[in-house]
Coordinates of C-alpha atoms and ligand atoms in Angstrom, one line a residue:
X54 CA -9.8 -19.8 -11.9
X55 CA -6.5 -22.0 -11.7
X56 CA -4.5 -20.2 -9.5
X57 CA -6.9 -19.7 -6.7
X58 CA -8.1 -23.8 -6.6
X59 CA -3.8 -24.3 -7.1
X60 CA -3.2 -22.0 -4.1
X61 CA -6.2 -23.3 -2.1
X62 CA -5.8 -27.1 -1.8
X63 CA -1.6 -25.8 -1.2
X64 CA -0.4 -26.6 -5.1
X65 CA 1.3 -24.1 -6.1
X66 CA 4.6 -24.4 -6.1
X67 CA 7.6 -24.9 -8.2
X68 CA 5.9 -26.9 -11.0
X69 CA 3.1 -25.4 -11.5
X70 CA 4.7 -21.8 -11.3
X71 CA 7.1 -23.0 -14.3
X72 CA 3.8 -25.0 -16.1
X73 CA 2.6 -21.2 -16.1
X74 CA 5.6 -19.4 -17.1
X75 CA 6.0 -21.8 -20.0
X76 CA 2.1 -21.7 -21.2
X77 CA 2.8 -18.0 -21.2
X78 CA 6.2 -17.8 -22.8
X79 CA 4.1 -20.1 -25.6
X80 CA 1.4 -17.4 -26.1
X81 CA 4.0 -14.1 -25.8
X82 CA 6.3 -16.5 -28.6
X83 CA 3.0 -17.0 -30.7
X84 CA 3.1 -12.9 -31.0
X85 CA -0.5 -11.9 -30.2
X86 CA 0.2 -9.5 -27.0
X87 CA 2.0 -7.6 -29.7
X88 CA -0.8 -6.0 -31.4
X89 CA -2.6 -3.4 -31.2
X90 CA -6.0 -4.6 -31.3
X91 CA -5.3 -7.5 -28.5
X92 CA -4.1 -4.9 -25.9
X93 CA -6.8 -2.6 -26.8
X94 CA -9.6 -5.4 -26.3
X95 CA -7.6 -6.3 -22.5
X96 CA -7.6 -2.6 -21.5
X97 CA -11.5 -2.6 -22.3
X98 CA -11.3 -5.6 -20.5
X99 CA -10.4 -4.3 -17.3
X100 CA -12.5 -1.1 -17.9
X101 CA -15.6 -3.7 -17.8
X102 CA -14.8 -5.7 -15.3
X103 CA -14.3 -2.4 -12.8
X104 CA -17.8 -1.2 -14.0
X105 CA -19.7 -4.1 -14.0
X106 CA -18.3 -5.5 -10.9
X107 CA -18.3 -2.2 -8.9
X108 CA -20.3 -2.8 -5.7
X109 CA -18.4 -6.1 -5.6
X110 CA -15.3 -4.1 -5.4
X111 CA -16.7 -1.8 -3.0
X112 CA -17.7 -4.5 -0.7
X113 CA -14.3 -6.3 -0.7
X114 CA -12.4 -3.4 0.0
X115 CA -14.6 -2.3 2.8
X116 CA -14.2 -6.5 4.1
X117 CA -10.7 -5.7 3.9
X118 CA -9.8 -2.1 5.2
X119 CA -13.6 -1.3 6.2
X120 CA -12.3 1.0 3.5
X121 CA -14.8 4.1 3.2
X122 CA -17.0 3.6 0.3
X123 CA -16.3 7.1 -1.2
X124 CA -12.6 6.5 -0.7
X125 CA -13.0 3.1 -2.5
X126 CA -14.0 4.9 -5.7
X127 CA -12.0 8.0 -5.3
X128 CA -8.8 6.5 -4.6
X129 CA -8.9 2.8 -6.2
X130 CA -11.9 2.6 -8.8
X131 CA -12.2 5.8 -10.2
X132 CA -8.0 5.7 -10.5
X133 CA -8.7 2.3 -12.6
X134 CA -11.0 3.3 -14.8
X135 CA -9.2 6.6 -15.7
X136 CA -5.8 4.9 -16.2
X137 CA -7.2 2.4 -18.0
X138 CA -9.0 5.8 -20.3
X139 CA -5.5 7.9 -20.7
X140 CA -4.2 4.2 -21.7
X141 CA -6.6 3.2 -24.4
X142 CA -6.6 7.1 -25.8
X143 CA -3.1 7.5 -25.7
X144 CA -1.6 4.0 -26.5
X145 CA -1.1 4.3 -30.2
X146 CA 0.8 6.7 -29.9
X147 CA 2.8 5.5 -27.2
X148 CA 3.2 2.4 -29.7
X149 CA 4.9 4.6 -32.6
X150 CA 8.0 4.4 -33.7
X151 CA 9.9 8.1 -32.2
X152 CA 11.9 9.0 -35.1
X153 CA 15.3 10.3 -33.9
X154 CA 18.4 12.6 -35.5
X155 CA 21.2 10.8 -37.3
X156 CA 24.9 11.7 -37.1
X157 CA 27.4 12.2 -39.5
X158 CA 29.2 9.2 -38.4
X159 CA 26.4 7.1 -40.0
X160 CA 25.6 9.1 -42.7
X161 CA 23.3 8.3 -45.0
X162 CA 20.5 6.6 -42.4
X163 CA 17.6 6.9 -40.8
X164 CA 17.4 6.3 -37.1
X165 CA 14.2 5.5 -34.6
X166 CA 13.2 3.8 -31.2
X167 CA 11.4 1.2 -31.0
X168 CA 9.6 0.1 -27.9
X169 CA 8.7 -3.7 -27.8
X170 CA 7.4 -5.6 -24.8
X171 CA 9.9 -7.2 -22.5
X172 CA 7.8 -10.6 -22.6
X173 CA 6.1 -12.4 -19.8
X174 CA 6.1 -10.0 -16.8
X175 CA 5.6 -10.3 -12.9
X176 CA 3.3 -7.9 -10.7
X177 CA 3.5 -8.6 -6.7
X178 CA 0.9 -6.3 -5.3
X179 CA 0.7 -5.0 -1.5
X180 CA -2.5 -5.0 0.7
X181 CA -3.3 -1.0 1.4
X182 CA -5.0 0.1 -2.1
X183 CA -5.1 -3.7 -3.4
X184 CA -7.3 -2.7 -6.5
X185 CA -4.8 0.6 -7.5
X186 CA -1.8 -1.2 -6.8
X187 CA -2.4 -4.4 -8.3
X188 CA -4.6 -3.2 -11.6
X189 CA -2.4 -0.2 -12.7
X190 CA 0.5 -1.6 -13.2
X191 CA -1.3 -4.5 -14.6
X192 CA -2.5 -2.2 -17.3
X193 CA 0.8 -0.7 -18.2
X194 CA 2.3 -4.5 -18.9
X195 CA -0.4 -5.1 -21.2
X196 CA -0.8 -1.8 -22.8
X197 CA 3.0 -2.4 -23.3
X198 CA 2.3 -5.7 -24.9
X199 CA 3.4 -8.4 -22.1
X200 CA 1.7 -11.6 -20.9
X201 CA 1.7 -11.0 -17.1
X202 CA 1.2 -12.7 -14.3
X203 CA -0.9 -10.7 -11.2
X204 CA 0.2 -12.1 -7.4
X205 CA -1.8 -9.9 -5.3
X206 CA -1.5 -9.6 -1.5
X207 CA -3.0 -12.0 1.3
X208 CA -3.5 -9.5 3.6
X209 CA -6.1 -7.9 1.8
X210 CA -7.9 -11.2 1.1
X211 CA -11.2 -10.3 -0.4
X212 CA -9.9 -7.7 -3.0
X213 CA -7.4 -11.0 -3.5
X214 CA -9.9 -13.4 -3.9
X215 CA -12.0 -11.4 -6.3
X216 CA -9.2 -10.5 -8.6
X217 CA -9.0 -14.5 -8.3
X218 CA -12.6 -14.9 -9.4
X219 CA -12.8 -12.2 -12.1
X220 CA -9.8 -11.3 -13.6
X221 CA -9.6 -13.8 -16.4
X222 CA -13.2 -13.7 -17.1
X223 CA -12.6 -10.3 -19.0
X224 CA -9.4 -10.7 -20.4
X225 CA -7.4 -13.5 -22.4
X226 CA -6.2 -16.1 -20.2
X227 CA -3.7 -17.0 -22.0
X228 CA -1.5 -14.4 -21.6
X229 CA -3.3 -12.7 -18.0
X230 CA -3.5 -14.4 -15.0
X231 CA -4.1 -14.4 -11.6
X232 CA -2.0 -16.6 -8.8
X233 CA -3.1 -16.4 -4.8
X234 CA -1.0 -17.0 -1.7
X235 CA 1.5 -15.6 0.3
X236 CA 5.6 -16.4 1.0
X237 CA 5.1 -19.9 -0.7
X238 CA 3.7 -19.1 -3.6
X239 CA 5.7 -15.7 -4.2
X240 CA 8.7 -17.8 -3.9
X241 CA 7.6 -20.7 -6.8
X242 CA 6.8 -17.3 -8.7
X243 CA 10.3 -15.9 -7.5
X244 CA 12.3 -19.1 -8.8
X245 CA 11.0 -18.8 -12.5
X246 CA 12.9 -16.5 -14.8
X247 CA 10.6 -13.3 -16.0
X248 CA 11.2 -10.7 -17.9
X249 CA 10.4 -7.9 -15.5
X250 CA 9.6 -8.0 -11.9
X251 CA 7.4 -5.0 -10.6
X252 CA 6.9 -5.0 -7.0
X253 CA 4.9 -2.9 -4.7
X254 CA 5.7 -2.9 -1.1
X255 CA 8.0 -3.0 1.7
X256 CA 11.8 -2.5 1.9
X257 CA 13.0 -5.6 3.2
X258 CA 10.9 -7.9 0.8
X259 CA 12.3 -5.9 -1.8
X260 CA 15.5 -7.4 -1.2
X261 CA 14.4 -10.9 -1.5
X262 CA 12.8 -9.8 -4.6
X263 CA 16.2 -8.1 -5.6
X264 CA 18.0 -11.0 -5.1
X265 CA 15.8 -13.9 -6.6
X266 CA 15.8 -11.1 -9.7
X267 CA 19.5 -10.9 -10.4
X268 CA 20.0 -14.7 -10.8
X269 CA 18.5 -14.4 -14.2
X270 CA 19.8 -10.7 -14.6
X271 CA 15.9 -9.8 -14.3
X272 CA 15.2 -5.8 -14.0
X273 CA 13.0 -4.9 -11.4
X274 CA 11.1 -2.1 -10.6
X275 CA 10.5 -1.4 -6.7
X276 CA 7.7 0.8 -5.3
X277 CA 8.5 0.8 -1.6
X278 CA 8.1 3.7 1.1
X279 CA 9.7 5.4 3.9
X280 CA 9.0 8.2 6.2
X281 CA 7.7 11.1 3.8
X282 CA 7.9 14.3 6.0
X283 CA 5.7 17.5 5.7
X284 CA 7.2 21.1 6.4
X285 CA 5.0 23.5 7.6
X286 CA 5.2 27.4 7.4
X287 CA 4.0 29.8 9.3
X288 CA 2.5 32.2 6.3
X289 CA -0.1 29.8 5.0
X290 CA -3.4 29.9 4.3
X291 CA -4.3 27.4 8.0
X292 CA -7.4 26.3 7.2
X293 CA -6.9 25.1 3.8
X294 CA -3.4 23.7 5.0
X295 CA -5.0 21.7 7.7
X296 CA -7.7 20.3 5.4
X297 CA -5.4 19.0 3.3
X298 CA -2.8 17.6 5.9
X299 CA -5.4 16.4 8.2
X300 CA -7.1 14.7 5.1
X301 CA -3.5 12.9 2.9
X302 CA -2.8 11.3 6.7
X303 CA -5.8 10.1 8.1
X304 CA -8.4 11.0 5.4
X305 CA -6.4 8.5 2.9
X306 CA -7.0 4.6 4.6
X307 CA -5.9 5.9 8.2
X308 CA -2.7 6.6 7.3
X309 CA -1.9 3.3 5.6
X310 CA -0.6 5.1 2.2
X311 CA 2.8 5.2 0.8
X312 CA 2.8 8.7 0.4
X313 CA 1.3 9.9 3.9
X314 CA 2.8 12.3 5.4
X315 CA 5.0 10.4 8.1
X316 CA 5.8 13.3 10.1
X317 CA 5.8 17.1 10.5
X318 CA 8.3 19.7 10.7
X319 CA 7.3 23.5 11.8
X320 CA 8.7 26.2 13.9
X321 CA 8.6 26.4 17.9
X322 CA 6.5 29.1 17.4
X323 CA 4.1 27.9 14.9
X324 CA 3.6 24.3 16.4
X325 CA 0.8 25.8 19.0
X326 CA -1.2 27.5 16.6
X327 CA -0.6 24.6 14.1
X328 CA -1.7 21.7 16.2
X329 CA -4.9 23.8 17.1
X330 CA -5.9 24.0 13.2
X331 CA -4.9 20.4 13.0
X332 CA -7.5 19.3 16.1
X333 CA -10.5 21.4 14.8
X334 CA -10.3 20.3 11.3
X335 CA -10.2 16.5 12.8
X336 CA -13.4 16.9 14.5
X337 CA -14.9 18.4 12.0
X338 CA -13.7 15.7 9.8
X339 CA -14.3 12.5 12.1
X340 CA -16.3 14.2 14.8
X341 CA -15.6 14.1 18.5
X342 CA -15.4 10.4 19.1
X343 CA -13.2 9.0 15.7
X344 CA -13.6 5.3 16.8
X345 CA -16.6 5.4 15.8
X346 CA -16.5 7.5 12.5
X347 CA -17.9 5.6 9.3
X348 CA -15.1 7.8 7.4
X349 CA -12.2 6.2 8.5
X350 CA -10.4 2.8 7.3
X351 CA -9.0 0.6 9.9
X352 CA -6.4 -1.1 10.6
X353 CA -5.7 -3.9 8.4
X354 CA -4.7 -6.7 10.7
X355 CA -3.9 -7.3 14.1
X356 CA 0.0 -7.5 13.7
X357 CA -0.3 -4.0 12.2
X358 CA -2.4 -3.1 15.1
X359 CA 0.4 -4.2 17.3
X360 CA 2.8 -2.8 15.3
X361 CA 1.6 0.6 15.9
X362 CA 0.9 -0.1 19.3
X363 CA 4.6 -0.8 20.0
X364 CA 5.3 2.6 18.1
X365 CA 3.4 4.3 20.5
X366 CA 4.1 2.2 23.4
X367 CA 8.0 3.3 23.9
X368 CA 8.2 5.0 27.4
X369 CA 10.2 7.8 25.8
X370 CA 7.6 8.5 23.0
X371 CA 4.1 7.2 25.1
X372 CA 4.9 10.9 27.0
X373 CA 4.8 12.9 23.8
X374 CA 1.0 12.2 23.2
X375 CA -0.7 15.3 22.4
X376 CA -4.2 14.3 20.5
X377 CA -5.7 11.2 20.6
X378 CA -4.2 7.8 21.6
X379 CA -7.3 5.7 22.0
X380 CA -7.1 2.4 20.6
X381 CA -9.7 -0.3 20.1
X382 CA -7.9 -3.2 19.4
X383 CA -11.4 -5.6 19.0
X384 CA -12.6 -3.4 16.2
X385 CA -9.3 -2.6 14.8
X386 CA -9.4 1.2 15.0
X387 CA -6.4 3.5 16.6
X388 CA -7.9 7.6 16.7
X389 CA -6.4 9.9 14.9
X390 CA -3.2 10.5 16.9
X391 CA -0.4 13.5 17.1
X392 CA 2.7 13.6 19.3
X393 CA 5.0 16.6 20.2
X394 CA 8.9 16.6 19.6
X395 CA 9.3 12.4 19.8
X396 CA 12.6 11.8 20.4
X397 CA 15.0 11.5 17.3
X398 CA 16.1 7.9 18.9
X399 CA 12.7 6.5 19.2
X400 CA 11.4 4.2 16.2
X401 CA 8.3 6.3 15.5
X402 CA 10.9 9.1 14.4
X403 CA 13.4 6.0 12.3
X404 CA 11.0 3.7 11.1
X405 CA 8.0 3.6 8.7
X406 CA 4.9 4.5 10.4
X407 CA 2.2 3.7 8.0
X408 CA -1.0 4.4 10.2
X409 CA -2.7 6.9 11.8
X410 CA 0.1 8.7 14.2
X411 CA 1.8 11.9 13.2
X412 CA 4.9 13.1 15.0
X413 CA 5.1 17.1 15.1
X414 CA 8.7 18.1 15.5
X415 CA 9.6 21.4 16.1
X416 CA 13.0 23.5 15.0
X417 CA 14.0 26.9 15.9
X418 CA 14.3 27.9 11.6
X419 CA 12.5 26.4 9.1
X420 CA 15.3 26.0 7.1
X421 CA 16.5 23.3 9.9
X422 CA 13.9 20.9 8.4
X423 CA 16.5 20.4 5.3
X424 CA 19.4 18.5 8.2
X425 CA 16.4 16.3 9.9
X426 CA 15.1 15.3 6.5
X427 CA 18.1 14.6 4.9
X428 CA 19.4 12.4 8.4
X429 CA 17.3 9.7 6.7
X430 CA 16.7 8.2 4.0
X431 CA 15.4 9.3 0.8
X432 CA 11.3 9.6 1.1
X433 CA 8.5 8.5 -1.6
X434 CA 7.3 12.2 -1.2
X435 CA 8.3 15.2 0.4
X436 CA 5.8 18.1 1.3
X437 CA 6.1 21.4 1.9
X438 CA 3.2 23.9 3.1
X439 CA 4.9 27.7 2.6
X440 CA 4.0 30.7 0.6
X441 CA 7.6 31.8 0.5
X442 CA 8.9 31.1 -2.8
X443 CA 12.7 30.8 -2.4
X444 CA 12.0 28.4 0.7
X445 CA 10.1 26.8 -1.9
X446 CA 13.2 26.9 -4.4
X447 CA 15.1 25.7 -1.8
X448 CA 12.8 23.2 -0.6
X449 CA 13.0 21.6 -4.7
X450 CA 17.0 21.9 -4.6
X451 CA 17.9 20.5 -1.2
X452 CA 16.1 17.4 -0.5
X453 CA 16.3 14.4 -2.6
X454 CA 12.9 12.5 -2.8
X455 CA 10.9 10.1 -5.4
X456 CA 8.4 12.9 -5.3
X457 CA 7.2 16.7 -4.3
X458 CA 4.4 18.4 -4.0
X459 CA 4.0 22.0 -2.2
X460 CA 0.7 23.0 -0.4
X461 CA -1.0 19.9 -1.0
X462 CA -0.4 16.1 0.1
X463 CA -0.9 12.5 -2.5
X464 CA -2.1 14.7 -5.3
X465 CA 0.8 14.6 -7.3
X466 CA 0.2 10.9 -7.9
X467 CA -3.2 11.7 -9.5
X468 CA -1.4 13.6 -12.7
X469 CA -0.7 10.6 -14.7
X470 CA 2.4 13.8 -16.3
X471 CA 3.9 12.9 -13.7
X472 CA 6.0 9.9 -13.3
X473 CA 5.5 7.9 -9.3
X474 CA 8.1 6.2 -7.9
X475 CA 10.7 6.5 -5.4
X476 CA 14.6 6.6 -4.9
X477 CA 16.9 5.1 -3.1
X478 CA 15.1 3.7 0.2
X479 CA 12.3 4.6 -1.2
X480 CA 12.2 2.5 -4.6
X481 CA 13.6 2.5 -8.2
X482 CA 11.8 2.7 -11.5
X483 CA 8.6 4.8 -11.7
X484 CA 5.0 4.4 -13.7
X485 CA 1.7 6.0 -14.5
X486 CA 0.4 6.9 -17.7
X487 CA 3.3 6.7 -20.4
X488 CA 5.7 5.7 -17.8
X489 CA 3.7 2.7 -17.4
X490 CA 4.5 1.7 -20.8
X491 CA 7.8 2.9 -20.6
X492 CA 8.6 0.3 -17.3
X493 CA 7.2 -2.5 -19.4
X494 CA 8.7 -1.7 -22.7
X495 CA 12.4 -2.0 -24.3
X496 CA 13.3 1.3 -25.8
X497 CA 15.0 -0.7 -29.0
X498 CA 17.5 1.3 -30.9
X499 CA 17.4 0.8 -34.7
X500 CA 19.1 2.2 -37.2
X501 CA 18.7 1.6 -40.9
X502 CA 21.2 2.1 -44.1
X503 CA 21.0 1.4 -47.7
X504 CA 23.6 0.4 -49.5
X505 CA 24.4 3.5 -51.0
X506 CA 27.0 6.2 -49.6
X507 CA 29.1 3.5 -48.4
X508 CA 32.6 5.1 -47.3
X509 CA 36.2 3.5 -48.1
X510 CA 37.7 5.7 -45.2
X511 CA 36.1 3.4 -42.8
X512 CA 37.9 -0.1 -44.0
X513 CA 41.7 -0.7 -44.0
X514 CA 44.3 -0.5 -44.9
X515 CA 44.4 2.8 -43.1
X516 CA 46.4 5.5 -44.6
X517 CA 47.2 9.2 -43.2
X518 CA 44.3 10.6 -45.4
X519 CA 41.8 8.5 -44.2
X520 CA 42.8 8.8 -40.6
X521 CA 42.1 13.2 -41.5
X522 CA 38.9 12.0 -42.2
X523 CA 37.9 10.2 -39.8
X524 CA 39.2 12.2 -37.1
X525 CA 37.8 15.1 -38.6
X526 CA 34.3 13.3 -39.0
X527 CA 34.3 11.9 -35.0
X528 CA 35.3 15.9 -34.2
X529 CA 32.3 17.0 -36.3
X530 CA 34.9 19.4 -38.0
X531 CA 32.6 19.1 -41.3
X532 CA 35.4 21.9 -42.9
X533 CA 37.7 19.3 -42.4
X534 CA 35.7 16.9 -43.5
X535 CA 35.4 18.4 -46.8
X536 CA 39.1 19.4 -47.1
X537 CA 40.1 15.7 -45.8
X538 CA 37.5 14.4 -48.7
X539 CA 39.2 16.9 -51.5
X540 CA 42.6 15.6 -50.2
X541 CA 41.5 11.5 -50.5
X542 CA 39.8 12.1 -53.9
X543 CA 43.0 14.4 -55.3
X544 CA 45.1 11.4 -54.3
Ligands
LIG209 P1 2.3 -6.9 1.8 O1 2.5 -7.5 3.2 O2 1.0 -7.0 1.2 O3 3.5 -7.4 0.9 C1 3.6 -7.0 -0.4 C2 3.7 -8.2 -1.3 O4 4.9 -8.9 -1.0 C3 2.6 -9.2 -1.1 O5 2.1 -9.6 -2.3 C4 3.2 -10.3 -0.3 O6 2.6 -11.6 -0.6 C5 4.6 -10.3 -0.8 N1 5.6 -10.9 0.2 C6 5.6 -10.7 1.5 N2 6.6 -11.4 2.0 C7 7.3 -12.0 1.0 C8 8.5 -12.8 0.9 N3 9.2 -13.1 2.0 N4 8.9 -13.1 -0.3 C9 8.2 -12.8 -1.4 N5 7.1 -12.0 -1.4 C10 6.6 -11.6 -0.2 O7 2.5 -5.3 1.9 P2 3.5 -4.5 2.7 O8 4.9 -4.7 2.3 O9 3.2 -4.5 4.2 O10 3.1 -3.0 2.2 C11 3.4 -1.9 2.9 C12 4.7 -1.3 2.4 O11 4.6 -1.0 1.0 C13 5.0 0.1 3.0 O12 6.4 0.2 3.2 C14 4.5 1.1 2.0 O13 5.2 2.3 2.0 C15 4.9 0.3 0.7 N6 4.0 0.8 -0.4 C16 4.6 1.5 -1.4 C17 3.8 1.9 -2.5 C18 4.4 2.7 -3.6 O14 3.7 2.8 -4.6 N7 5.6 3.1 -3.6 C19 2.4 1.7 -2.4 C20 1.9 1.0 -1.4 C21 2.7 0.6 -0.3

């Protein structure tokens, strides 16, 4: 594989991230992505290479996030495979044509849109589901008909370094490829013009990708994060609510998930009996001693160890400790850890958490939550646990977020119906199943005439009759119309 002996002996930079562009610009120009057949044969070619080389995923992910084997397939390999199955069923008619309504304006045409592939296409990928993250949209630039190039993260460097190994084994290299490395080689990428940039990860690289995108007036689309918050009722069923909260923060890589809740809003009142559910269903989950539980990812790296640490470690918010707190720092692991009412200055409560800690903060009405939510900035996801269904209503109408989902947490991002992405803070653009194609795609507008039915009124010299016409015509006033018609051809 090129780009993993390039990155490895510290080559990859400028030159050889325009030698890449160009080979690719020279197979997109040749017109092959464009069929039908070639993105079929890729999509079956990514479908292969998740079957045959399963284990070998498994094992990489767990190297990297001692990621639970049953999480592996549920949340990365299983999502590939099914993505890459709604893809391959759905994509010819994804690929049609979508015939649309004339106007009288044009009269007599026909009118459709046309989606066509952008051209050669750029995928930076983020290190806390590296297979989902990095393969899915990979499918939607191919099934869209791109060449595309694949820079996964380094700090997931086994799941990196098998995408380096594998990846253009089972699909044409021409078009598909694979480029290792970190800041240096994502900025050679960065310099080169492409026709899409879709990146997946943190705010402030987003920028830098932002920026490096507008010189050549590339569109981007930006998956980033934020805090997500979770509001919790008080007329719920508990124990399923506590399964599933306990389970989308620290049942989902430890809390290292885009779309974990970030923190919890419930009643004074509520909060005891609450953080009671929350504590049993955690032992039953990870037993008494979650160190040591097999079902639990890690931390990823020592800086995101500290990270957290330093989240935890601010005097004012260290008090607030209410479950858990034990770190190992040799092994990587921080338990499963909830706080009480963390002050609204601290930085657990303003910035991203993305790990295993989960501020409870408490409000005297529920309907409170909507002013702390909507202090900051718009979430990836927004949950809300209630069986109240105008708090529900309310819940939908108030509070702006890339995504929502009531009594549950993550699921919504497993109904490829819906489209995943964020807003403002949070990201721009979305994908998953036909929005995949959609973020890859140019929706062209074509219109097509004979030669027939071709209308004086339109061409000068203008006269007073035409002018009826026309006006009448832009009004849609097809009565004048006619009359203006009757008057023109009367003389
Ligand atoms: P990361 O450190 O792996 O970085 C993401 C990518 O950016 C990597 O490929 C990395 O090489 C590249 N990169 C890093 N610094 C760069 C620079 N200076 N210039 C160019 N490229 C650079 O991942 P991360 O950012 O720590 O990921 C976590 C963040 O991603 C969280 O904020 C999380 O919420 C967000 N996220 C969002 C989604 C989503 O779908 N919306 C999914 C997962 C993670």
């Amino acid at each position: 594989m090129a780009g993993e002996k390039e990155h490895k002996k510290g080559r990859f930079d400028n030159d050889a991230a325009a030698s890449l562009v160009k080979e690719l610009r020279k197979t997109f120009a040749s017109g092959k992505t464009k069929s039908y057949e070639w993105r079929v044969a890729q999509l079956k070619g990514i479908a292969k290479l998740v079957s045959e080389k399963e284990n070998e995923l498994v094992e990489a992910l767990y190297k990297d996030l001692s990621k639970p084997e049953t999480e592996a397939h549920v949340t990365e390999i299983s999502m590939i495979k099914s993505a890459c199955t709604h893809a391959l069923k759905d994509l010819k008619q994804w690929m049609k044509p979508e015939k649309v309504k004339s106007s009288i304006l044009t009269f007599p045409s026909s009118a459709e849109i046309v989606s066509e592939p952008l051209g050669v296409v750029l995928v930076i990928s983020p290190w806390n589901y590296p297979l989902l993250l990095s393969i899915d949209p990979v499918i939607g630039a191919i099934a869209a008909g791109n060449a595309v190039v694949l820079k996964p993260s380094e700090v997931a460097p086994a799941t990196s370094s098998f995408f380096a190994k594998y990846v253009e084994e089972y699909v044409d290299r021409s078009a598909i490829r694979v480029v290792e490395g970190a800041v240096d080689e994502t900025t050679a990428l960065l310099e080169q013009k492409w026709d899409k940039i879709f990146y997946t990860g943190n705010g402030k690289v987003a920028r830098v990708i932002m920026a490096a995108a507008a010189k050549n007036l590339t569109p981007v689309v930006l998956e980033l994060g934020g805090k997500c918050p979770l509001v919790v009722d008080s007329n719920i069923n508990l124990k399923v609510a506590a399964r599933r909260i306990v389970a989308g923060k620290w049942g989902s890589n430890s809390g290292q998930t885009c779309v974990s809740p970030d923190y919890i809003i419930t009643t004074k009142t509520f909060a005891p009996t609450l953080i009671d559910a929350l504590k049993d269903t955690l032992e039953n989950f990870f037993g008494k001693d979650p160190l040591q539980s097999k079902d639990m990812s890690r931390i990823v790296n020592s800086n995101h160890f500290a990270r957290l640490s330093n989240l935890l470690d601010e005097d004012k918010v260290s008090s607030k400790i209410i479950h858990g707190g034990q770190r190992d720092e040799k092994r990587l692991y921080i338990a499963p850890t909830m706080l009480l009412d963390a002050p609204q200055d601290s930085k657990i409560m303003n910035e991203e958490i993305f790990g295993p800690l989960l501020p409870i903060i408490t409000v005297d009405k529920l309907e409170n939550s909507f002013d702390v939510i909507n202090s900051k900035s718009k979430p990836l996801a927004a949950y809300l646990f209630s069986n109240d269904k105008k708090l529900e209503e309310e819940f939908v109408g108030k509070i702006s977020a890339g995504g929502m989902l009531i009594n549950d947490t993550i699921l919504h991002l497993a109904n490829p119906s819906l489209p995943f992405g964020g807003v403002g803070e949070s990201g721009t653009g979305s994908y998953h199943g036909k929005f995949s194609f959609e973020a890859f795609s140019h929706k062209k507008a074509v219109l097509h005439r004979s030669f027939g039915g071709d209308a004086p009124a339109r061409y000068p010299p203008y006269t007073p009759g035409k002018q009826r016409l026309v006006k009448a015509m832009l009004e849609g006033d097809m009565f004048g119309v006619i009359c203006a018609l009757i008057r023109l051809v009367r003389g």
